[in-house]
C-alpha cells in the first residue's frame, strides 16, 4: 500500500518523536443527516486497522450504529466513541447524529472535543442541519476541517459546495484537494500541497491508489487553486505573507501545512477535502488532514472553571496538574451505568477517589474502559486528554465535574435546549407501573433533553422531547429494550405563556386561627419582557424584612413554572418586589411564599397569552410538486421565507408551528412521490392565534371534565 502523507517532514528519522499529547486528536464527525458521517467513520476504522471489515449503514452493519433503532432506521441516534491509530497518532473519534431531534448528542460531544470534521453532501452542499451543528461548534470554539462527500453521485458539484460553505456558514473555504472528474467519472484527487494527482484503484480502492503527474487538462486549474490556497495560508502568518509576495515558489510544503494548521486552530479559514466515502475515495487524505491540521490538546487554551471559592480557575492539559474531568454522557447498563468523561488534567488510577463538585460527594473510579462503539477495552489509568468511560459511578450526571478532592474545580457544564413536544404514556398493567417509573428515570439520566412528570390535573404520566422521532425512538426503547408494557397518547405541544399587560399587584396572605397566625403582604410589579423569567427586589426601608425577600420570589416562580390558570409555564416576565408589610410574630418564610404565589395568580388572571414553539424548516422538493408542497405548508400556518434553486430541486425555507407538523413526513412523501425531504430545528416561540388558543382551552376543559367524570 502506498501512503502519501500531507507533510514532507513526518518521515525524517532524526526528528524526536512528539509526546503522547502532541500525538493525540480528539475529534467529532458532524453533519446534516444522510451526508455520510457514519460511512466516513466506518472507512476511517477500516483504513486505520481498527476494524477488518467495513460495516455499511444501508445494510444495518455499521460498527458505530450499534443500537437496534439505529440499524433499523439507518441513522445515527446516539453519539458513539471509538479510538484509532494513524501515522503514530491516536485519534479519539465521536460519531454524532445528524437529525435535529438528537441535537443534544451533538451538543455534549462538541463540548468535550478539540476538533471536528464537517461532512457535506457533494450534491446538496450545506443543508439545514449542517448550519445547526456548525453553530454548535462555534459555541464551543471547536476548530474544524471540511470533507465534501458523495462526489460520485449524479449532480455532484464541488464548486457549489464550496460556495454554499462561504454563503451559509460564513467561513473562508480553502480546498487542498481538487477532484479529477465528478459523478461516475470521479477517478482521483489532485493534492494542491504536493501538486500530485492521486488516481484511485479498481472500484475506487484507495489502498491501491496510483500517484502521477497532474493531467494536462487540469494543470492550469490546479495552479490557480494552489495559488489561492497558499495566499489564504499566508494570511495567518505575516512573515510568510511577505515571502509569498516576494516569491511564492520559495514557500515549502511544510510551511504551507504549518500555516494551514494555524489558520484551522485559530478558525480563520476552513480547509476542505473531498471524496466519496462509500466508494473508499479520499478517506486516507482525510486521515492525513486530521493528523496534520486539527489541534492536539496542547494547541488549545487551558480548561476554564471555578474553584470551591467561586473564583475563576484553569487546568492545563498536563498529567502533573490536579485531576479534573467532565462527565458528558451517561449510558444505562444493568451492571452499572457507563459514564463517558473527558479528562482535562492530571493522572489517576482505577480505584482512586475523586469529588463530584456539584454534589460535594466522593466517587470511586472503579472499572475504566476505552470504548469502541458498543465494545469495551479495560484500562488501568486515566490521563489528561483521554476520552473514556467509567462504570458504576453512583451520583454523577451529564455536565458534572469530577476533580481532585484536595484541589477541586468546577468546569463549564453543557447547556441543552428546552423540549418542544410531549405525549402521555400509561403502563398496561400494575406490574408495568413500577417498571415504567424506573425506566423513565433511567432515560432522563441518559438524555438531558428527555423529561418525564405527572400531570397534576389529569394524573397522567407525560414524557417530553425534541420531536416526533425522538419520542418515537424513546417509546420503542421503553417497550422493546426495557420490556415495559405501555401505551402512548398522541403528541402534545409544549406551549408556554407570557403576560399580556404590565400590572402592579398586592398579595395579602393573612390568616388567624389561634396562637401564631400567618401574615405577609407583598406588592409586586409584573412586566412583560423578552428575557427569561426574573425576580428582583427594590425594598429599601425594611417594609419586607431581608430574610423574607427571597421567599416572595420563590412563591412567584413556583406558580409561574406550573402555569396558574392553564398548565403551561410562564416565560418572559420580570417580577419586582417594591413594597410590602410584615408582622413581628406572625410573618414567616412560608407566609411570604404564599403571598408571592397569590401575587402571580392575580397578575396572570385573564392576562395570559399562549406561546407556541416555532420551527425553522427547509423543504426540498422536485420543481413539478412545488405548488402542492407550498399549498400544504400554507395550510399548516407556515411563513414561507424563500424559495431557491439547488441544482435540480427547489428549496423552500421558512418557519412553521410544530403543532402543525405532526405526521408531515408521510404527507410530504405522498405529495412528492417519495422524492421530497425536509428538516426542522427549534426557532423560538411566538403568540398563538386566537382561534388556536380557543381550541387549546376547549381541549383542556374537556380533559378536566373527563377527569371529574
XYZ file of C-alpha atoms in Angstrom:
709
model
C 0.000 0.000 0.000
C 1.305 3.435 -0.912
C 0.844 6.058 1.777
C 1.404 9.691 0.845
C 1.242 11.979 3.869
C 0.411 15.633 3.743
C 3.635 16.881 5.281
C 7.136 16.469 3.977
C 8.706 16.257 7.431
C 6.982 13.352 9.161
C 9.399 10.724 7.864
C 12.613 12.455 8.997
C 14.395 9.749 11.032
C 16.347 12.118 13.306
C 13.271 14.071 14.436
C 12.429 13.457 18.069
C 9.104 11.696 18.449
C 6.454 14.098 19.830
C 4.948 13.299 23.231
C 1.658 11.472 23.784
C -0.488 14.622 23.978
C 1.049 16.139 20.848
C 0.099 12.930 19.001
C -3.485 12.903 20.312
C -6.536 14.101 18.358
C -9.986 14.262 19.974
C -12.372 14.831 17.081
C -16.034 14.587 16.171
C -17.747 13.856 12.859
C -20.625 16.335 12.388
C -23.085 16.872 9.536
C -26.646 17.008 8.281
C -28.496 13.688 8.316
C -27.538 11.416 5.382
C -24.403 13.400 4.490
C -22.366 10.266 5.237
C -20.861 10.821 8.713
C -21.071 7.217 9.820
C -19.883 5.916 6.445
C -16.825 8.186 6.750
C -16.187 6.884 10.276
C -16.510 3.251 9.157
C -13.852 3.837 6.460
C -11.602 5.556 8.982
C -11.847 2.488 11.234
C -11.056 0.199 8.308
C -8.051 2.106 6.988
C -6.578 2.559 10.477
C -6.893 -1.191 11.099
C -9.404 -0.702 13.934
C -11.897 -2.922 12.127
C -11.153 -5.552 9.484
C -14.454 -5.349 7.661
C -16.294 -2.256 6.503
C -19.723 -2.010 8.117
C -22.317 -0.480 5.801
C -25.028 1.811 7.171
C -27.530 0.799 4.470
C -27.054 -2.867 5.380
C -27.513 -2.229 9.106
C -23.975 -3.393 9.864
C -22.199 -0.155 10.800
C -19.983 -0.615 13.852
C -20.777 2.865 15.170
C -24.569 2.487 14.762
C -24.904 -0.332 17.265
C -28.419 0.269 18.665
C -31.298 -1.730 17.185
C -33.151 1.515 16.348
C -30.098 2.863 14.502
C -29.638 -0.250 12.393
C -33.330 -0.458 11.523
C -33.620 3.201 10.549
C -30.156 3.608 9.010
C -29.483 6.768 11.021
C -27.317 7.685 13.984
C -29.311 8.319 17.161
C -26.683 8.358 19.889
C -23.106 9.548 19.688
C -20.620 6.681 19.726
C -16.948 6.849 20.678
C -14.001 4.901 19.349
C -10.221 5.137 19.084
C -7.967 4.583 16.068
C -4.277 4.925 15.207
C -2.878 6.685 12.133
C 0.729 7.625 11.455
C 1.671 7.019 15.080
C -1.119 9.341 16.253
C -4.062 8.357 18.447
C -7.427 9.621 17.204
C -10.389 9.546 19.588
C -13.499 9.826 17.407
C -17.104 10.623 18.312
C -19.635 9.950 15.542
C -22.633 12.229 16.180
C -26.264 12.158 14.972
C -27.418 14.399 12.139
C -31.139 14.552 12.951
C -32.269 17.673 14.833
C -34.269 15.583 17.332
C -30.982 14.256 18.717
C -29.148 17.582 18.807
C -28.251 17.058 22.481
C -25.871 14.287 21.426
C -24.028 16.754 19.194
C -24.075 19.445 21.886
C -22.455 17.383 24.598
C -19.947 15.825 22.216
C -18.737 19.172 20.883
C -18.373 20.439 24.443
C -15.503 17.995 25.066
C -13.854 17.758 21.636
C -10.736 19.542 20.390
C -11.600 19.438 16.691
C -14.215 18.263 14.217
C -14.715 17.136 10.636
C -17.748 18.663 8.955
C -19.093 16.269 6.310
C -21.115 17.777 3.446
C -23.211 16.122 0.759
C -21.497 16.684 -2.600
C -24.871 17.305 -4.262
C -26.748 19.294 -1.601
C -23.826 21.242 -0.106
C -24.625 22.970 3.182
C -28.012 21.782 4.441
C -30.197 22.947 7.317
C -28.713 20.711 9.993
C -25.227 21.476 8.679
C -25.838 25.047 9.830
C -27.172 23.889 13.200
C -24.175 21.729 14.076
C -21.855 24.447 12.762
C -23.364 26.953 15.211
C -22.969 24.405 17.998
C -19.293 24.019 17.109
C -18.940 27.819 17.010
C -20.435 27.994 20.504
C -17.650 25.804 21.903
C -14.924 27.284 19.632
C -14.122 23.925 18.028
C -11.627 24.078 15.107
C -12.887 22.248 12.007
C -11.952 20.954 8.584
C -14.476 20.118 5.848
C -14.970 16.950 3.802
C -17.189 17.110 0.718
C -18.571 13.593 0.386
C -20.526 11.752 -2.312
C -18.780 13.353 -5.310
C -19.578 10.171 -7.222
C -23.314 10.905 -7.126
C -25.307 12.311 -10.021
C -25.489 16.088 -9.699
C -22.363 16.413 -7.522
C -20.691 19.836 -7.643
C -17.551 20.630 -5.640
C -17.763 24.294 -6.647
C -21.355 24.598 -5.437
C -20.440 23.023 -2.093
C -17.576 25.473 -1.554
C -19.815 28.410 -2.447
C -22.544 27.237 -0.058
C -19.986 26.954 2.780
C -18.971 30.568 2.223
C -22.519 31.916 1.921
C -24.349 29.836 4.526
C -21.651 29.208 7.131
C -19.751 32.484 6.770
C -16.390 30.698 6.502
C -13.437 31.020 4.132
C -13.220 27.593 2.454
C -9.720 26.667 1.325
C -9.644 23.454 -0.749
C -6.403 21.471 -0.558
C -7.733 18.773 -2.890
C -9.382 19.097 -6.291
C -11.474 16.244 -7.724
C -10.494 14.692 -11.034
C -13.865 14.171 -12.671
C -17.254 14.022 -10.961
C -20.203 11.642 -10.703
C -19.423 8.334 -12.454
C -16.185 9.863 -13.801
C -14.766 10.710 -10.371
C -11.430 8.897 -10.591
C -8.999 10.753 -8.340
C -7.903 13.890 -6.482
C -5.216 16.500 -7.023
C -3.126 17.227 -3.913
C -2.571 21.006 -4.124
C 0.124 20.991 -1.447
C 2.330 18.434 -3.201
C 0.993 19.156 -6.706
C 0.479 15.489 -7.457
C -2.514 13.558 -8.767
C -3.749 10.505 -6.866
C -5.819 8.131 -9.005
C -7.975 5.647 -7.159
C -7.543 1.921 -7.726
C -10.013 -0.547 -9.157
C -13.575 0.041 -7.909
C -12.284 3.088 -6.033
C -9.966 1.025 -3.822
C -7.835 3.675 -2.149
C -5.455 1.093 -0.707
C -4.099 0.651 -4.240
C -4.078 4.232 -5.483
C -1.554 5.385 -8.059
C 0.260 8.714 -7.794
C 1.046 10.500 -11.083
C 1.693 13.934 -12.500
C -1.329 16.194 -12.763
C -3.155 15.691 -16.098
C -2.506 18.468 -18.611
C -6.174 19.437 -18.829
C -6.276 20.043 -15.043
C -2.883 21.694 -14.610
C -3.901 25.367 -15.013
C -6.889 24.900 -12.707
C -4.651 23.232 -10.109
C -2.043 26.032 -10.312
C -4.725 28.689 -9.777
C -6.234 26.763 -6.853
C -2.790 26.238 -5.304
C -2.079 29.976 -5.546
C -5.339 30.762 -3.725
C -4.575 28.096 -1.100
C -1.094 29.485 -0.380
C -2.427 33.044 -0.301
C -5.078 32.036 2.256
C -2.487 30.170 4.349
C -0.125 33.143 4.355
C -2.835 35.484 5.644
C -2.430 33.970 9.115
C 1.361 34.430 9.173
C 2.754 37.918 8.436
C 6.324 36.701 7.867
C 5.121 34.045 5.436
C 2.949 36.624 3.672
C 5.999 38.812 2.987
C 7.831 35.871 1.440
C 4.719 34.978 -0.569
C 4.626 38.473 -2.050
C 8.315 38.256 -2.927
C 8.384 34.757 -4.388
C 5.541 32.277 -3.988
C 7.663 29.347 -5.136
C 10.077 29.584 -2.212
C 7.392 28.575 0.316
C 7.828 24.908 1.252
C 5.191 22.222 1.680
C 5.916 22.037 5.409
C 5.397 25.812 5.754
C 2.087 25.615 3.888
C 0.861 22.848 6.191
C 2.027 24.738 9.296
C 0.175 27.891 8.185
C -2.986 25.931 7.297
C -2.815 24.287 10.721
C -2.508 27.668 12.429
C -5.421 29.050 10.412
C -7.518 25.997 11.282
C -6.802 26.209 15.015
C -7.476 29.960 15.030
C -10.609 29.341 12.899
C -9.585 31.920 10.307
C -10.113 29.511 7.414
C -11.730 26.168 6.642
C -9.528 23.586 4.949
C -11.679 21.453 2.634
C -11.030 17.958 1.260
C -13.176 15.791 -0.979
C -14.063 12.190 -1.677
C -16.743 9.521 -1.842
C -16.553 7.510 1.381
C -18.953 4.786 0.260
C -16.560 4.040 -2.643
C -13.496 4.345 -0.351
C -12.318 7.525 -2.079
C -10.482 10.327 -0.272
C -10.526 8.833 3.236
C -6.774 8.391 3.668
C -6.192 12.025 2.683
C -8.779 12.991 5.292
C -6.905 10.987 7.932
C -3.711 12.801 6.997
C -5.500 16.130 7.375
C -6.861 15.160 10.799
C -3.323 14.423 11.985
C -1.664 17.406 10.280
C -4.236 20.164 10.700
C -6.556 19.571 13.647
C -5.284 20.519 17.120
C -3.890 18.332 19.848
C -4.984 19.143 23.422
C -1.730 21.119 23.772
C -2.732 23.519 20.983
C -5.809 24.788 22.827
C -6.233 27.085 25.841
C -6.442 25.572 29.351
C -9.858 24.395 30.574
C -11.713 27.126 32.470
C -13.874 26.761 35.549
C -14.343 27.910 39.154
C -12.705 26.706 42.340
C -14.522 25.913 45.593
C -14.500 29.633 46.485
C -16.266 30.567 43.250
C -13.175 32.200 41.783
C -12.008 31.578 38.224
C -9.585 28.710 37.815
C -7.886 26.890 34.935
C -6.388 23.482 34.280
C -3.655 22.841 31.739
C -3.790 19.586 29.804
C -0.898 18.078 31.766
C -0.604 14.914 33.852
C 1.207 16.956 36.539
C -1.870 19.162 37.101
C -4.587 18.216 39.658
C -7.097 15.755 38.212
C -10.219 17.145 36.520
C -12.734 15.560 34.132
C -16.149 16.420 32.725
C -18.927 13.808 32.528
C -20.663 14.398 29.199
C -22.810 11.297 28.680
C -24.416 8.514 30.710
C -25.487 5.165 29.267
C -27.629 2.715 31.234
C -26.110 -0.684 31.943
C -27.720 -3.284 34.245
C -24.286 -3.906 35.776
C -23.747 -0.215 36.495
C -24.173 2.898 34.385
C -21.402 3.860 31.970
C -20.335 7.489 32.383
C -18.357 8.964 29.485
C -15.747 11.504 30.547
C -13.215 13.847 29.010
C -10.131 14.106 31.208
C -8.774 17.655 31.119
C -5.873 17.395 33.539
C -3.976 15.068 35.826
C -3.445 11.355 36.010
C -5.386 8.879 38.128
C -5.605 5.107 38.506
C -8.680 2.946 38.849
C -9.921 2.562 42.392
C -8.943 6.088 43.422
C -11.431 8.607 44.848
C -12.450 11.910 43.266
C -15.014 14.571 44.213
C -18.144 15.452 42.259
C -18.005 19.246 42.598
C -21.754 19.652 42.019
C -22.829 17.366 44.856
C -19.707 17.586 47.008
C -19.776 13.785 47.263
C -16.842 11.490 46.604
C -16.925 8.869 43.873
C -14.650 5.877 43.387
C -13.320 5.363 39.878
C -13.861 1.642 39.528
C -13.835 -0.059 36.154
C -12.303 2.113 33.433
C -12.860 1.493 29.737
C -11.726 2.737 26.371
C -14.789 2.452 24.144
C -15.141 1.132 20.622
C -18.833 1.794 19.941
C -20.592 -0.963 21.949
C -17.434 -2.879 22.890
C -15.053 -2.019 25.741
C -11.366 -2.321 26.464
C -10.352 -2.283 30.140
C -7.679 0.222 31.132
C -5.998 0.989 34.449
C -5.092 4.665 34.207
C -6.755 7.916 33.105
C -4.554 10.705 31.817
C -5.062 14.265 30.623
C -6.578 14.305 27.123
C -8.334 10.931 27.386
C -11.963 10.311 26.419
C -13.041 7.221 28.312
C -15.939 5.586 30.166
C -16.254 4.695 33.853
C -18.668 2.057 35.119
C -20.506 2.305 38.400
C -20.474 5.986 39.371
C -23.415 6.470 41.729
C -24.207 10.194 41.751
C -22.680 11.643 38.594
C -24.825 13.123 35.824
C -24.174 14.759 32.474
C -22.343 18.050 32.958
C -20.820 17.170 36.345
C -17.145 17.731 37.076
C -15.047 15.097 38.824
C -11.933 16.593 40.375
C -9.066 16.124 42.798
C -10.573 16.316 46.291
C -7.675 18.458 47.522
C -7.848 20.958 44.647
C -11.376 20.901 43.162
C -12.532 22.809 40.104
C -15.979 23.024 38.502
C -15.662 23.084 34.721
C -18.146 24.714 32.356
C -21.129 22.395 32.057
C -23.275 21.577 28.998
C -26.414 23.520 28.072
C -29.378 21.829 26.401
C -32.449 23.255 24.637
C -35.961 23.047 26.076
C -38.287 20.266 24.979
C -40.856 21.166 22.324
C -43.214 18.180 22.228
C -44.791 15.785 24.721
C -47.222 12.897 24.958
C -48.855 10.810 27.651
C -47.662 7.300 28.453
C -49.535 4.790 30.585
C -48.490 1.337 31.856
C -50.668 -1.531 30.652
C -50.722 -3.296 33.999
C -49.973 -2.701 37.660
C -46.744 -4.672 37.275
C -45.645 -2.362 34.481
C -46.233 0.758 36.604
C -43.181 0.403 38.838
C -41.032 -0.733 35.914
C -42.110 2.294 33.871
C -41.170 4.695 36.663
C -37.686 3.171 36.856
C -37.193 3.197 33.070
C -38.245 6.848 32.772
C -35.680 7.850 35.391
C -33.018 5.859 33.509
C -33.864 7.545 30.203
C -33.901 11.012 31.810
C -30.415 10.393 33.194
C -29.167 9.230 29.788
C -30.779 12.022 27.779
C -30.929 15.574 29.219
C -33.489 16.598 26.559
C -35.934 13.921 27.741
C -38.282 14.808 30.601
C -40.997 12.886 32.424
C -43.502 14.057 35.025
C -47.032 13.503 36.322
C -49.710 15.977 35.237
C -51.499 17.036 38.429
C -54.725 17.816 36.569
C -55.073 14.554 34.640
C -52.800 12.334 36.787
C -51.227 11.140 33.525
C -47.522 10.461 33.098
C -46.139 12.840 30.470
C -42.909 12.393 28.533
C -41.346 15.240 26.543
C -38.577 15.522 23.992
C -37.218 17.333 20.949
C -39.539 15.990 18.251
C -41.751 13.188 16.996
C -38.856 10.921 16.048
C -37.192 11.493 19.422
C -40.328 10.398 21.306
C -40.952 7.506 18.916
C -37.447 6.132 19.470
C -37.802 6.505 23.242
C -41.186 4.766 23.181
C -39.681 1.844 21.255
C -36.837 1.604 23.758
C -39.298 1.524 26.665
C -41.358 -1.255 25.105
C -38.706 -3.290 23.282
C -35.425 -2.760 25.132
C -36.776 -2.460 28.670
C -39.798 -4.719 28.036
C -42.371 -2.480 29.718
C -45.978 -2.720 28.569
C -47.060 0.853 27.835
C -49.478 2.791 25.666
C -48.873 6.316 24.418
C -51.279 9.125 23.655
C -50.948 11.477 20.726
C -48.100 14.007 20.777
C -48.770 17.331 22.503
C -47.052 20.661 22.011
C -45.020 22.199 24.841
C -46.815 25.539 24.967
C -45.645 28.439 27.124
C -47.427 31.508 28.480
C -46.488 35.138 28.917
C -48.192 38.174 30.448
C -50.160 40.435 28.109
C -50.068 43.629 30.186
C -47.916 45.021 32.966
C -49.579 45.023 36.370
C -48.934 46.064 39.969
C -50.396 43.530 42.400
C -50.838 43.343 46.156
C -50.874 39.847 47.557
C -52.190 39.558 51.126
C -51.796 36.273 52.956
C -53.372 36.854 56.362
C -54.756 34.021 58.482
C -55.588 33.873 62.181
C -56.546 30.572 63.805
C -55.462 30.824 67.430
C -51.865 31.049 68.525
C -49.424 32.227 65.875
C -51.134 33.311 62.672
C -49.808 33.897 59.191
C -49.189 37.421 57.942
C -47.492 38.574 54.768
C -48.235 41.380 52.323
C -46.243 41.674 49.109
C -46.591 44.363 46.464
C -45.118 43.252 43.170
C -44.769 44.911 39.784
C -45.062 42.484 36.840
C -43.685 43.440 33.434
C -43.649 41.528 30.165
C -40.110 41.281 28.723
C -38.202 39.423 26.047
C -35.820 37.970 28.648
C -36.136 34.813 30.787
C -38.291 34.981 33.923
C -36.636 37.249 36.507
C -37.326 38.287 40.102
C -35.729 41.355 41.711
C -36.268 43.420 44.851
C -36.463 47.205 45.290
C -37.121 47.032 49.038
C -35.046 49.687 50.786
C -36.821 50.582 54.014
C -37.386 47.218 55.616
C -41.100 47.034 54.784
C -40.330 43.423 53.979
C -37.538 42.008 56.176
C -34.475 40.962 54.215
C -34.843 37.289 55.167
C -38.319 37.107 53.584
C -37.487 38.767 50.242
C -36.301 35.505 48.549
C -39.472 33.745 49.755
C -41.689 36.056 47.685
C -39.666 35.211 44.572
C -39.800 31.505 45.390
C -43.591 31.651 45.540
C -43.851 33.622 42.282
C -41.584 31.257 40.377
C -43.354 28.183 41.773
C -46.669 29.258 40.243
C -45.034 30.573 37.067
C -43.440 27.156 36.491
C -46.814 25.378 36.905
C -48.804 27.846 34.852
C -51.530 29.376 37.093
C -54.932 29.020 35.356
C -53.616 26.888 32.493
C -50.872 24.232 32.848
C -48.193 25.885 30.694
C -45.120 27.555 32.234
C -44.782 31.345 32.110
C -41.738 32.904 30.442
C -40.537 36.396 29.511
C -41.551 38.421 32.561
C -39.919 40.440 35.316
C -41.355 40.491 38.831
C -40.176 43.352 41.073
C -40.982 43.369 44.798
C -41.292 47.104 45.622
C -43.225 47.194 48.903
C -44.980 45.067 51.500
C -45.822 44.572 55.156
C -44.780 42.119 57.819
C -45.697 41.214 61.410
C -43.153 40.689 64.154
C -44.801 37.449 65.308
C -46.988 36.098 62.514
C -44.732 36.612 59.495
C -42.719 33.670 58.191
C -40.918 32.412 55.135
C -43.913 30.243 54.237
C -46.361 33.160 54.609
C -44.369 35.301 52.168
C -44.138 32.405 49.730
C -47.930 32.208 49.783
C -48.156 35.971 49.256
C -45.861 35.641 46.244
C -47.995 32.841 44.823
C -51.124 34.941 45.228
C -49.450 37.902 43.506
C -48.679 35.834 40.441
C -52.132 34.248 40.269
C -53.733 37.703 40.361
C -51.297 39.069 37.758
C -51.988 36.155 35.393
C -55.783 36.035 35.808
C -57.252 36.960 32.419
C -53.863 38.360 31.442
C -52.029 35.485 29.770
C -51.008 34.856 26.178
C -50.202 31.351 24.930
C -46.899 30.919 23.096
C -46.120 28.019 20.770
C -42.753 26.607 19.660
C -41.935 27.554 16.085
C -39.523 25.599 13.905
C -37.218 26.762 11.169
C -37.949 24.471 8.239
C -36.212 23.584 4.989
C -38.123 21.510 2.439
C -36.544 20.022 -0.685
C -38.971 19.146 -3.458
C -38.909 18.457 -7.200
C -39.951 21.508 -9.232
C -43.151 19.895 -10.515
C -44.545 19.409 -6.983
C -43.553 22.880 -5.703
C -47.103 24.291 -5.791
C -48.619 21.347 -3.910
C -45.910 21.458 -1.226
C -46.290 25.220 -0.701
C -50.072 24.869 -0.525
C -49.753 22.209 2.148
C -47.284 24.326 4.135
C -49.630 27.321 3.977
C -52.413 25.156 5.393
C -50.074 24.445 8.330
C -49.665 28.167 9.138
C -46.154 28.244 7.717
C -44.429 31.533 6.950
C -42.590 30.939 3.678
C -39.318 32.845 3.689
C -37.517 31.985 0.466
C -37.758 29.617 -2.489
C -34.432 28.909 -4.155
C -32.859 26.500 -6.618
C -30.335 23.868 -5.614
C -29.215 22.154 -8.775
C -32.218 20.039 -9.853
C -34.557 20.738 -6.919
C -36.442 23.560 -5.223
C -35.582 24.562 -1.661
C -38.287 26.133 0.487
C -37.213 27.796 3.735
C -39.469 29.312 6.348
C -40.938 28.970 9.814
C -43.842 26.821 10.976
C -45.502 25.977 14.322
C -44.535 22.480 15.439
C -48.190 21.876 16.352
C -48.980 21.750 12.626
C -46.168 19.387 11.661
C -47.234 16.055 13.139
C -47.018 13.280 10.508
C -45.594 15.740 7.968
C -43.028 13.257 6.668
C -45.705 10.893 5.350
C -47.655 13.791 3.800
C -44.546 15.127 2.031
C -43.731 11.665 0.688
C -47.262 11.412 -0.674
C -47.124 14.842 -2.343
C -43.721 14.245 -3.975
C -43.875 10.524 -4.800
C -41.249 9.899 -2.146
C -38.723 12.380 -3.556
C -39.205 15.238 -1.086
C -37.252 15.654 2.143
C -37.301 18.177 4.956
C -35.527 19.159 8.144
C -36.530 21.344 11.092
C -34.896 22.952 14.092
C -36.328 24.984 17.005
C -36.527 28.718 16.315
C -38.135 30.268 19.391
C -41.724 30.893 20.483
C -44.482 33.044 19.016
C -48.003 34.054 20.188
C -50.722 31.535 19.412
C -53.556 32.861 17.174
C -56.898 33.447 18.867
C -58.722 30.558 17.165
C -55.971 28.109 18.101
C -55.942 29.446 21.684
C -59.661 28.808 21.973
C -59.203 25.251 20.695
C -56.438 24.615 23.247
C -58.574 25.915 26.111
C -61.502 23.791 24.978
C -59.303 20.677 24.941
C -58.017 21.467 28.454
C -61.574 21.876 29.734
C -62.576 18.544 28.171
C -59.649 16.846 29.926
C -60.748 18.332 33.253
C -64.326 17.224 32.678
C -63.184 13.707 31.759
C -61.165 13.523 34.962
C -64.146 14.592 37.091
C -66.369 12.138 35.258
